[in-house]
Tab-separated table of C-alpha atoms and ligand atoms in Angstrom:
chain	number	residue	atom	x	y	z
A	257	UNK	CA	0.000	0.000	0.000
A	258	UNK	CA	1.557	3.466	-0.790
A	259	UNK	CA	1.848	6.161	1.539
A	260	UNK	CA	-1.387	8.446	1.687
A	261	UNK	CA	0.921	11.089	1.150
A	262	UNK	CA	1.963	10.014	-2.391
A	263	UNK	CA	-2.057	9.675	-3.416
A	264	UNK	CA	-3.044	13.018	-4.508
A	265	UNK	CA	0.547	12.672	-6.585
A	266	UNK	CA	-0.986	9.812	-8.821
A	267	UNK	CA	-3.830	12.086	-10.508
A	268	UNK	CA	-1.855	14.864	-11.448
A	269	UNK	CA	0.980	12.730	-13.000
A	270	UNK	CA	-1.677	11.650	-14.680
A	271	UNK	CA	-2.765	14.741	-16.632
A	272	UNK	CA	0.868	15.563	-17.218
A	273	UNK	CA	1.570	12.162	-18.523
A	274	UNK	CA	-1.679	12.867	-20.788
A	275	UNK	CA	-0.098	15.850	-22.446
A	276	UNK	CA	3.003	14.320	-23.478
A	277	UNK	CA	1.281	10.600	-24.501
A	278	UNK	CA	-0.804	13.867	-26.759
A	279	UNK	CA	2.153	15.128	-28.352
A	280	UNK	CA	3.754	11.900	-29.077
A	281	UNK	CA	0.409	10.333	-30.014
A	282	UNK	CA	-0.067	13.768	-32.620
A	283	UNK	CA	3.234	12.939	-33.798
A	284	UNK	CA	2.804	10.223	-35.029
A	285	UNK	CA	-0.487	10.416	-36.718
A	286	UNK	CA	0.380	14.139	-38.386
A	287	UNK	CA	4.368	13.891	-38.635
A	288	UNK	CA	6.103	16.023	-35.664
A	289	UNK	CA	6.817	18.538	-38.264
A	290	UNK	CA	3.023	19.354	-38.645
A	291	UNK	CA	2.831	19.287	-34.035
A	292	UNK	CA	3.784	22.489	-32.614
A	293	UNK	CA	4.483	21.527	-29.587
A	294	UNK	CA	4.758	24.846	-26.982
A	295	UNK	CA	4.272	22.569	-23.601
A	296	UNK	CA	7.948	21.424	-22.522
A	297	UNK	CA	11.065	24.057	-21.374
A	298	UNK	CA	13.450	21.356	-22.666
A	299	UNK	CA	15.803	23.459	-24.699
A	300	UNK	CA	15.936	23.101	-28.122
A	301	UNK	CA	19.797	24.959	-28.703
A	302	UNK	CA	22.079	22.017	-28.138
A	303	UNK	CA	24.797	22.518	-25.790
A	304	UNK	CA	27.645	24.456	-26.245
A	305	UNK	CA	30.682	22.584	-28.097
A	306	UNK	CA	33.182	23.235	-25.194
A	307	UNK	CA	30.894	21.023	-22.780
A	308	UNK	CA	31.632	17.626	-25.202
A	309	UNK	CA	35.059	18.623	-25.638
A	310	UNK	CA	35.331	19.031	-21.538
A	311	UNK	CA	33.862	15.761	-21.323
A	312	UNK	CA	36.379	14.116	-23.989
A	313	UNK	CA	39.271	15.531	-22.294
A	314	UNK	CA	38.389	14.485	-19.009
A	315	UNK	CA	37.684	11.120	-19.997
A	316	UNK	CA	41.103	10.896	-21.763
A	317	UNK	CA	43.329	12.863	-19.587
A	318	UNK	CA	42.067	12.074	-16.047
A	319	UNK	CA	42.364	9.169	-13.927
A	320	UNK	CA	39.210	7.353	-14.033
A	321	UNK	CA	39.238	6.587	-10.168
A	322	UNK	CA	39.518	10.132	-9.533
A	323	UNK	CA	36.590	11.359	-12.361
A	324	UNK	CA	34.366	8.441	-10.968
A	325	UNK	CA	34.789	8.184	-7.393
A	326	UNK	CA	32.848	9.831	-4.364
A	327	UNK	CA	34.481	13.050	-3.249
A	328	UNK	CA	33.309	15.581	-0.583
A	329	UNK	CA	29.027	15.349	-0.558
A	330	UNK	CA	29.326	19.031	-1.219
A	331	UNK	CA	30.948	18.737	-4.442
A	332	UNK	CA	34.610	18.796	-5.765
A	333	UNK	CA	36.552	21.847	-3.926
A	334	UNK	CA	38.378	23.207	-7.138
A	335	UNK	CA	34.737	22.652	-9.244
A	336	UNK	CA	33.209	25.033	-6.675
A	337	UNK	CA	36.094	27.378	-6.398
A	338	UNK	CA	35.957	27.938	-10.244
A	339	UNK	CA	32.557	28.570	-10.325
A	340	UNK	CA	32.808	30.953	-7.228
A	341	UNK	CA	35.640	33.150	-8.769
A	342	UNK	CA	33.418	33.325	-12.057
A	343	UNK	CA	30.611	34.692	-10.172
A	344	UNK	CA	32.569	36.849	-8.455
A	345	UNK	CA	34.148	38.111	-11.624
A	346	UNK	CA	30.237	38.792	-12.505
A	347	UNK	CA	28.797	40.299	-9.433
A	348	UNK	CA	30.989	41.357	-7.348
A	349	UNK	CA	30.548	39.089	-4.470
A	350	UNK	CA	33.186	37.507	-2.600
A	351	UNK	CA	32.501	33.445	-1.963
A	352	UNK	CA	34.720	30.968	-1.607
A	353	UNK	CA	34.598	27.215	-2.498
A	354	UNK	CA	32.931	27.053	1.080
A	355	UNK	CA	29.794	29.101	-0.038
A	356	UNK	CA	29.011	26.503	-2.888
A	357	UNK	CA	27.386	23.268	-2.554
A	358	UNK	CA	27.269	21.201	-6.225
A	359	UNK	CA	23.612	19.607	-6.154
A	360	UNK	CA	21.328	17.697	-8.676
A	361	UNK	CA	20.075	20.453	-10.676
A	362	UNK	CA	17.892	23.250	-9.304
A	363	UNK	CA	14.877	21.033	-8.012
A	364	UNK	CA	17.275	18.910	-5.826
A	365	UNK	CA	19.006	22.697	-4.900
A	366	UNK	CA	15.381	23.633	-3.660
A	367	UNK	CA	14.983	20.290	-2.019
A	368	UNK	CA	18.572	20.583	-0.382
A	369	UNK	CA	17.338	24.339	1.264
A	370	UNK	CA	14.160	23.069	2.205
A	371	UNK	CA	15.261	20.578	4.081
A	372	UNK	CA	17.722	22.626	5.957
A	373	UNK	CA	14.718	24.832	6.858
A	374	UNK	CA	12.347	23.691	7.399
A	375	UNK	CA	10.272	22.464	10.782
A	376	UNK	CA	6.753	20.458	10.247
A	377	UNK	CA	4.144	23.311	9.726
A	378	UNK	CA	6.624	25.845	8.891
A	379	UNK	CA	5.554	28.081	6.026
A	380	UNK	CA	6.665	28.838	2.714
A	381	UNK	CA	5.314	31.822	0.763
A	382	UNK	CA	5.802	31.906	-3.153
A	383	UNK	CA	4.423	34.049	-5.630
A	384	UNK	CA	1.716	33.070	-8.060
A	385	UNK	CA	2.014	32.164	-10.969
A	386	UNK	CA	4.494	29.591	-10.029
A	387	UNK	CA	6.725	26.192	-11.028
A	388	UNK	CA	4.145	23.397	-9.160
A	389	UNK	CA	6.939	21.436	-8.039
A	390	UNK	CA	7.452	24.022	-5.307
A	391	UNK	CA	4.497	22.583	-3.594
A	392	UNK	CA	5.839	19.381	-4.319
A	393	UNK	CA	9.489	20.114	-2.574
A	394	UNK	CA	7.788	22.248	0.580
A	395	UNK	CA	5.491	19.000	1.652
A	396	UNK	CA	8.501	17.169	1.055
A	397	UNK	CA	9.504	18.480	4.749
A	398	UNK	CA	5.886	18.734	5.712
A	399	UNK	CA	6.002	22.598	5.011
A	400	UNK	CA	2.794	24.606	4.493
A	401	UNK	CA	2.894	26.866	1.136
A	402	UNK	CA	1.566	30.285	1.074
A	403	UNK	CA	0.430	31.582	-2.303
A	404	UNK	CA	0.406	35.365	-2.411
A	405	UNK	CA	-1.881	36.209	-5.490
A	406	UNK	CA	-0.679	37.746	-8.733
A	407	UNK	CA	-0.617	41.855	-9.999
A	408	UNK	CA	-1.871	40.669	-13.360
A	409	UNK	CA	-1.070	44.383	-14.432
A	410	UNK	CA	2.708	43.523	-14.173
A	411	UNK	CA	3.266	39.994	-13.125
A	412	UNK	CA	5.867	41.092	-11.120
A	413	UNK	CA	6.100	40.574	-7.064
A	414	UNK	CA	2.753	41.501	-5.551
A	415	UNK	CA	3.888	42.942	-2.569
A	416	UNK	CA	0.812	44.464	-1.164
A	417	UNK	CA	-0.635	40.736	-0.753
A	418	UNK	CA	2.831	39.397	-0.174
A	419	UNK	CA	3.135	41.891	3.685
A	420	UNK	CA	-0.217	40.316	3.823
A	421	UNK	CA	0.758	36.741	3.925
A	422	UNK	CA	3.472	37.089	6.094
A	423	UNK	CA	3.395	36.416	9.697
A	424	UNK	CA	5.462	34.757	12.779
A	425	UNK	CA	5.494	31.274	10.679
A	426	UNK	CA	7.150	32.263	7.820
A	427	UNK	CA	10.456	30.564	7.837
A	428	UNK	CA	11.022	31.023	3.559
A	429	UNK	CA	10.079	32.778	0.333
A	430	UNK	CA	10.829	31.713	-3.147
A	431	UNK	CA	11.415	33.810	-5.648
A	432	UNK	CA	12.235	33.064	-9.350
A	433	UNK	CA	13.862	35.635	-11.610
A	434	UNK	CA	13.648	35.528	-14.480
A	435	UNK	CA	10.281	33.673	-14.170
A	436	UNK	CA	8.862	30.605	-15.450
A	437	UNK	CA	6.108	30.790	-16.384
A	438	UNK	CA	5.565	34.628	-17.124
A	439	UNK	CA	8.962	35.770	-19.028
A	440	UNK	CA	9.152	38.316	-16.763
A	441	UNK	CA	12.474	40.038	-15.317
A	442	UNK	CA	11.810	41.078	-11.921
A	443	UNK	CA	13.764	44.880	-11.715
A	444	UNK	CA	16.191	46.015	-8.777
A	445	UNK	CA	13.252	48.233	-7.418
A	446	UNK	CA	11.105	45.482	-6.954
A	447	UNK	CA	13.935	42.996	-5.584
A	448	UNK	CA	15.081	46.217	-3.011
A	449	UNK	CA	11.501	46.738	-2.370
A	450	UNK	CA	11.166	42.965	-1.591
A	451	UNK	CA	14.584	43.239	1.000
A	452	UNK	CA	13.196	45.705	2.847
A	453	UNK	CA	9.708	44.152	3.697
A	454	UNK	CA	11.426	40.993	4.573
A	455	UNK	CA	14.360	43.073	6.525
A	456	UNK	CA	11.434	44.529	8.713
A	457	UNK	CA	9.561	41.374	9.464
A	458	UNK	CA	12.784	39.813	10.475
A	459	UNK	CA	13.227	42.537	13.215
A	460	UNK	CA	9.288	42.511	14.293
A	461	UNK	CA	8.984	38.777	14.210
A	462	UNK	CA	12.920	38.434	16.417
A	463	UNK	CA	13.795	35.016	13.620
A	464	UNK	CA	15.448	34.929	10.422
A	465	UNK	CA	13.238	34.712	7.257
A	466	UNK	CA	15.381	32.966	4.139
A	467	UNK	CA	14.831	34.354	0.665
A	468	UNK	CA	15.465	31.221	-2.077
A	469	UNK	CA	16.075	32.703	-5.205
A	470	UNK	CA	15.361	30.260	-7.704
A	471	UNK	CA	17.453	31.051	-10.985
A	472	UNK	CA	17.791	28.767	-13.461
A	473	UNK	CA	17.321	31.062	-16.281
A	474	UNK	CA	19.816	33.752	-14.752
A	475	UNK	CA	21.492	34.654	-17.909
A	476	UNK	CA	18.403	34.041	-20.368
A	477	UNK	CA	17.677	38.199	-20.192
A	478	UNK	CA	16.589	40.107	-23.366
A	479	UNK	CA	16.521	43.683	-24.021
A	480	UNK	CA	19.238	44.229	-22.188
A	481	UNK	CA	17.102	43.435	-19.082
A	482	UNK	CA	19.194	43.013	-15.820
A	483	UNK	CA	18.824	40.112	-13.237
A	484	UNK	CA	19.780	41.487	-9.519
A	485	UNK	CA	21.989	39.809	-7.579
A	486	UNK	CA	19.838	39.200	-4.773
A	487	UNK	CA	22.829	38.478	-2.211
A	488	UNK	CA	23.876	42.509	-2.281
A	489	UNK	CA	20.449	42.950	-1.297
A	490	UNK	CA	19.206	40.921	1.183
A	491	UNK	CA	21.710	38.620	3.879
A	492	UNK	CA	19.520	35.863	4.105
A	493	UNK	CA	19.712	34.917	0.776
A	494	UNK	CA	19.904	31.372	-0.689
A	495	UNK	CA	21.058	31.151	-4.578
A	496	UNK	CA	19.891	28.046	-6.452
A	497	UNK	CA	21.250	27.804	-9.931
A	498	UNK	CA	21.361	24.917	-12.645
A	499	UNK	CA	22.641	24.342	-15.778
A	500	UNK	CA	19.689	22.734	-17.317
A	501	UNK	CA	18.781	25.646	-19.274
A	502	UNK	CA	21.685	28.026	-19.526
A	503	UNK	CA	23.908	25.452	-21.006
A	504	UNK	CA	21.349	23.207	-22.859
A	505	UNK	CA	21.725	20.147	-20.217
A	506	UNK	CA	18.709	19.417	-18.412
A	507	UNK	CA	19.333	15.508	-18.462
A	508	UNK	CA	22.516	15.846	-16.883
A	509	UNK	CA	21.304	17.065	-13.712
A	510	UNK	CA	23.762	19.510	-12.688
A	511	UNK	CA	23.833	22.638	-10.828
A	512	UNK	CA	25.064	24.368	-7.154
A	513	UNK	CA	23.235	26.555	-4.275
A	514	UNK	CA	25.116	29.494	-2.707
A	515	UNK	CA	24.943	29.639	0.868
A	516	UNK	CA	26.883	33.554	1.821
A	517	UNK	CA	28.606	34.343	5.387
A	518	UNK	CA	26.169	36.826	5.844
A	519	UNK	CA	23.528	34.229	6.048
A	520	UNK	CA	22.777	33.807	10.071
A	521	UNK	CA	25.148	31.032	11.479
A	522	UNK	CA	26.117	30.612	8.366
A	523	UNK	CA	28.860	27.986	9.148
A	524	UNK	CA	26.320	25.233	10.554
A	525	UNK	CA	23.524	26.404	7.832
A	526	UNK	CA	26.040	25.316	5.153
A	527	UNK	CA	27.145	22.182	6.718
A	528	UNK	CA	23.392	21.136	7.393
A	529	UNK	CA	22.806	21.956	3.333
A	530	UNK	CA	25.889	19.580	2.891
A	531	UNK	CA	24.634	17.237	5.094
A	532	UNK	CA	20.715	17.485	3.209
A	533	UNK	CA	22.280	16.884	-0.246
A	534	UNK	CA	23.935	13.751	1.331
A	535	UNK	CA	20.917	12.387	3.166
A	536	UNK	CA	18.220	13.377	0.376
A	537	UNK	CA	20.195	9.875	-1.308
A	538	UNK	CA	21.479	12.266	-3.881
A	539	UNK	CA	25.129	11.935	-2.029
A	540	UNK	CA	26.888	14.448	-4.567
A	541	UNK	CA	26.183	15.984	-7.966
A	542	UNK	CA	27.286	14.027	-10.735
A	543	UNK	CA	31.189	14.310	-10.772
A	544	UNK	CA	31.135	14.051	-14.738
A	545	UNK	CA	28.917	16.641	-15.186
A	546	UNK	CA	30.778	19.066	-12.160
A	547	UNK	CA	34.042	18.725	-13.566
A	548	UNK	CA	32.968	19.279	-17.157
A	549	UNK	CA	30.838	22.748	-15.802
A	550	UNK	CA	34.050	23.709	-14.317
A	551	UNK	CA	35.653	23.635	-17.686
A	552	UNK	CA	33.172	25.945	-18.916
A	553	UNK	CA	31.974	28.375	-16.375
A	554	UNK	CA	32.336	31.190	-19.182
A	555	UNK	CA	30.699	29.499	-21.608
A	556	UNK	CA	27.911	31.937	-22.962
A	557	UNK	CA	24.279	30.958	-23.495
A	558	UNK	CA	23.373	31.119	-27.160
A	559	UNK	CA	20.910	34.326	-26.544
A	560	UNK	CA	19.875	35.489	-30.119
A	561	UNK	CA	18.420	31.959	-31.193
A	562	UNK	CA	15.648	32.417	-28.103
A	563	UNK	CA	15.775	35.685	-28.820
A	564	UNK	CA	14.488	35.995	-32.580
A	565	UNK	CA	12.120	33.216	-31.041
A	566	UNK	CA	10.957	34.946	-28.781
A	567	UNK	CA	9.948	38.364	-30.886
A	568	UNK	CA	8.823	35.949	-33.493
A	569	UNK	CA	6.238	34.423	-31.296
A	570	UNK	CA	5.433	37.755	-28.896
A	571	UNK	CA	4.604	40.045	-32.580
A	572	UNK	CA	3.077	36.896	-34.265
A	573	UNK	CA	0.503	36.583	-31.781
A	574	UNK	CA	-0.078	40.083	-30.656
A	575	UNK	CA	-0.785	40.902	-34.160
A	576	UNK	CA	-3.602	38.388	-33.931
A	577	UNK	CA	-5.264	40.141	-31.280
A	578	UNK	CA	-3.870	37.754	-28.416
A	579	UNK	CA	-2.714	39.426	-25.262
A	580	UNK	CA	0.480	38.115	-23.796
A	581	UNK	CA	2.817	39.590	-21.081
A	582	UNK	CA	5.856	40.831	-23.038
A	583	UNK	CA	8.380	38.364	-22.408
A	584	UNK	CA	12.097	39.725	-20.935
A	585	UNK	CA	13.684	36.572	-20.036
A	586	UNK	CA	13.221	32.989	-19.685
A	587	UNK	CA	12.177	31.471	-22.525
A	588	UNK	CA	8.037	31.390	-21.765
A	589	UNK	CA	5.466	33.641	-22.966
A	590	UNK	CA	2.650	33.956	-21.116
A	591	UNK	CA	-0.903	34.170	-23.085
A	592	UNK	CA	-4.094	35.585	-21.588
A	593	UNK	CA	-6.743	33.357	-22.774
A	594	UNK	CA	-9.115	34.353	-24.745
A	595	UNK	CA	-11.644	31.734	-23.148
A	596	UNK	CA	-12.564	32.071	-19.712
A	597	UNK	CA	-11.661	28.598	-19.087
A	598	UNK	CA	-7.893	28.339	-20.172
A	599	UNK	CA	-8.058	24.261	-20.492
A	600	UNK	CA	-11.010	25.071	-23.439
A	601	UNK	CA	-8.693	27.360	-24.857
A	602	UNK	CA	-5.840	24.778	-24.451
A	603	UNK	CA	-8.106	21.736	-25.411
A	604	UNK	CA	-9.339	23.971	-28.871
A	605	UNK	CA	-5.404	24.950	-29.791
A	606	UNK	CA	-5.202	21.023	-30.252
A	607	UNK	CA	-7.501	21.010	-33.373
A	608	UNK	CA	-5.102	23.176	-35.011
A	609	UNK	CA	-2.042	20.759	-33.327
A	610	UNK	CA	-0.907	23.396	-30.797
A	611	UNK	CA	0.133	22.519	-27.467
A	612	UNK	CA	0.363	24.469	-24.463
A	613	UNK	CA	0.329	24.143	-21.103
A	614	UNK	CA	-2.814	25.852	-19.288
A	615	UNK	CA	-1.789	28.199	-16.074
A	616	UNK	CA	-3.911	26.599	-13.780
A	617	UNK	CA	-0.777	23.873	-13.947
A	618	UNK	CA	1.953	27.138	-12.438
A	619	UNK	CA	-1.219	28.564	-10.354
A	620	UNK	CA	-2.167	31.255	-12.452
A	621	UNK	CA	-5.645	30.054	-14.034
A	622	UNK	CA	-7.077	32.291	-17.259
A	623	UNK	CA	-4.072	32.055	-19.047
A	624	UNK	CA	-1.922	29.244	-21.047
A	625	UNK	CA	2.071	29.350	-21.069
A	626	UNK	CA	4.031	28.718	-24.470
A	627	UNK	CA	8.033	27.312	-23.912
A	628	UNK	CA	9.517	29.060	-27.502
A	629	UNK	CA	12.784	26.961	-26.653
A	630	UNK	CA	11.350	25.305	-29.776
A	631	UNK	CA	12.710	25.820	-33.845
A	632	UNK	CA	12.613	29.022	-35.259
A	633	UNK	CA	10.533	26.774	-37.953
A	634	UNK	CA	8.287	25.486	-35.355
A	635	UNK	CA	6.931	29.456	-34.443
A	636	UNK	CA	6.942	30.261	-38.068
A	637	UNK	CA	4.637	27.116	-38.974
A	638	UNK	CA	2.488	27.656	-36.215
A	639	UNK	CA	1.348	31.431	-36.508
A	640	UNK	CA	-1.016	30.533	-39.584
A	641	UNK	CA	-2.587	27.773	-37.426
A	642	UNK	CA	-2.783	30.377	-34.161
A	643	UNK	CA	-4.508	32.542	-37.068
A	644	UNK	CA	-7.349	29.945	-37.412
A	645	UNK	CA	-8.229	29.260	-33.567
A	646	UNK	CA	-7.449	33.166	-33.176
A	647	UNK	CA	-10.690	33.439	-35.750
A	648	UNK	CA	-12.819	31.492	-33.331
A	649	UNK	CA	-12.431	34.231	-30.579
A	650	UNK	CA	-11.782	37.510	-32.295
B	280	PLP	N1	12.845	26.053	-11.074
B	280	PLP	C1	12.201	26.472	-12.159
B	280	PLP	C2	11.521	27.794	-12.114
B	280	PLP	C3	12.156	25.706	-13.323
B	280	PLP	O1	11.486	26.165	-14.389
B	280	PLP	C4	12.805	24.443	-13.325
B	280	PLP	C5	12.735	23.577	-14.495
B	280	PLP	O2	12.043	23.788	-15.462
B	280	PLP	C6	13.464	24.045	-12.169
B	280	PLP	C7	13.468	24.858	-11.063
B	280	PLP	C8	14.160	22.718	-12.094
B	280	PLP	O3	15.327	22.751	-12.841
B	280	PLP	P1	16.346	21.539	-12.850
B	280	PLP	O4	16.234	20.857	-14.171
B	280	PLP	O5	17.689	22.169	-12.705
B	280	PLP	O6	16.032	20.660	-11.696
């Protein structure tokens, strides 16, 4: 018999599961050329050449014993010093190999704060729209979420609600920037603005209150958008990065959380994170994967291919008379639908073999969110199809 706690889990895997059996089952009747498929952030740019030659020249010029083997649970030393001097290069911060902990992408990151956190009953605020799994990682440690509702003006932090929601329980906040699933680039006044509040409770409440930014799309900024730094604004700050979408490897499972000095008792916070990515049964982050990462820590993300997506996609459908939230970074747009039900909306798109996912899925019911890491093809053979279901609104 499976744990009651896993039972609500078995219905929504379900509808997820449905959506991709639906693109593979369109596939194959239509030919995946004729299947725009919008539904899955798996990025479509493959990843950069320097990661395969890292991996080659590990493989041939390192001992095997050494590339294989178990080393400290919080990753290799000189892996997290390389990537610590490259983001101080960045951002002018100033960790050491000591601040870094390698983990299993950013969901195990999340998983590995969380559980350094967080008492039964404890609660967790996070900003609607938002990734599900959140909910997912908080009852993992028998956390309560707290879902502070969206500005649908802006889509960017709602902090009028968010003072609201706060209160002696709140132990963490997660924050995503740039955000999946809106596109949008949360500014420095809004991430100040955020500090502060949270700098205040901590004072009027006597116990620390951890911010978890959530950035796995750090460098995936358009416009020349800027993504703060959240550590120069705000001590308590957790970092959780991966390199599932900046460097095209989501399979690999790779990526580190930051844990600063200035964090309170920082020393034991950071060996209880060490300690959570051991216990958790991840043990370490892939050593393959953390030495080749190492080798490429200034590797660049290849911006104008999601870029001339992205405007592709953004003036395609505006130009129908869609209404989407203009997208700054990540690589989501986020549609208003044009139904009051988003899953009718979602469920008609299929006629015309369009798949999306609808917001009720990240929270944020009445709209539907596109992934454009897809061909530059894909968006250019879909926009006559969006013309015929736009036709059946408009
Ligand atoms: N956080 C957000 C906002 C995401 O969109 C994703 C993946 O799509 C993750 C975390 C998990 O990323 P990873 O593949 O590194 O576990």
């Amino acid at each position: 018999m499976i744990a009651e706690k896993m039972k609500p889990y078995l219905e929504n895997n379900s509808a997820i599961r449905a959506m991709f059996e639906e693109g593979r089952r369109m596939a194959a009747l239509y030919g995946a050329d004729k299947v725009y498929d919008f539904s899955l952030g798996n990025p479509n740019v493959p990843a950069p050449d320097g990661i395969k030659k890292a991996i080659e020249q590990i493989l041939e010029e390192e001992d095997p014993v050494f590339v294989h083997g178990y080393m400290s649970n919080a990753g290799f030393p000189q892996v997290r010093a390389a990537i610590a001097e490259n983001l101080n290069r960045r951002y002018g911060t100033h960790f050491t190999e000591n601040n870094l902990i390698m983990t299993v992408g950013a969901g195990s990151g999340l998983n590995v704060c969380l559980k350094t956190l967080l008492d039964p009953g404890d609660e967790v605020i996070v900003f609607a729209p938002y990734f599900l799994e959140y909910g997912s990682y908080i009852r993992n440690y028998d956390g309560v979420l707290v879902q502070v509702e969206p500005d649908t003006q802006t889509f960017q932090l709602n902090l009028d609600d968010f003072a609201a929601r706060l209160s002696e329980r709140t132990k963490a906040v997660i924050i995503n920037n740039p955000h999946n699933p809106t596109g949008v680039v949360y500014s420095e006044e809004t991430i100040r603005a955020l500090a502060e509040l949270l700098k205040q409770r901590q004072r009027q409440y006597g116990h620390a209150i951890y911010l978890l930014s959530d950035e796995p799309y750090r460098e995936l900024a358009f416009d020349g958008a800027k993504v703060p730094f959240v550590t120069h604004y705000y001590d308590n700050t957790m970092v959780v990065y991966s390199y599932s979408k900046s460097l095209s490897l989501p399979g690999e499972r790779i990526g580190y959380v930051i844990i600063p000095d200035e964090v309170e008792d920082s020393e034991n916070t950071i060996t209880a994170a060490t300690i959570a990515n051991r216990i958790s049964g991840c043990v370490n982050a892939p050593s393959l994967m953390q030495l080749a990462v190492a080798k490429c820590v200034d590797a660049e993300v290849d911006l104008g291919y999601y870029d001339r997506n992205r405007k592709a996609l953004y003036e395609g459908l505006t130009a129908l008379g869609f209404t989407c939230v203009k997208p700054e970074g990540a690589f989501y747009l986020w549609l208003k639908s044009p139904a009051e039900d988003e899953k009718a909306f979602v469920e008609a798109a299929k006629k015309y073999h369009i798949l999306m996912v609808p917001g009720s899925s990240f929270a944020g019911p009445g709209y539907v969110r596109l992934a454009y890491c897809v061909s530059y093809e894909t968006i250019q053979n879909a926009l006559p199809e969006f013309a015929k279901l736009a036709k059946e609104y408009f």
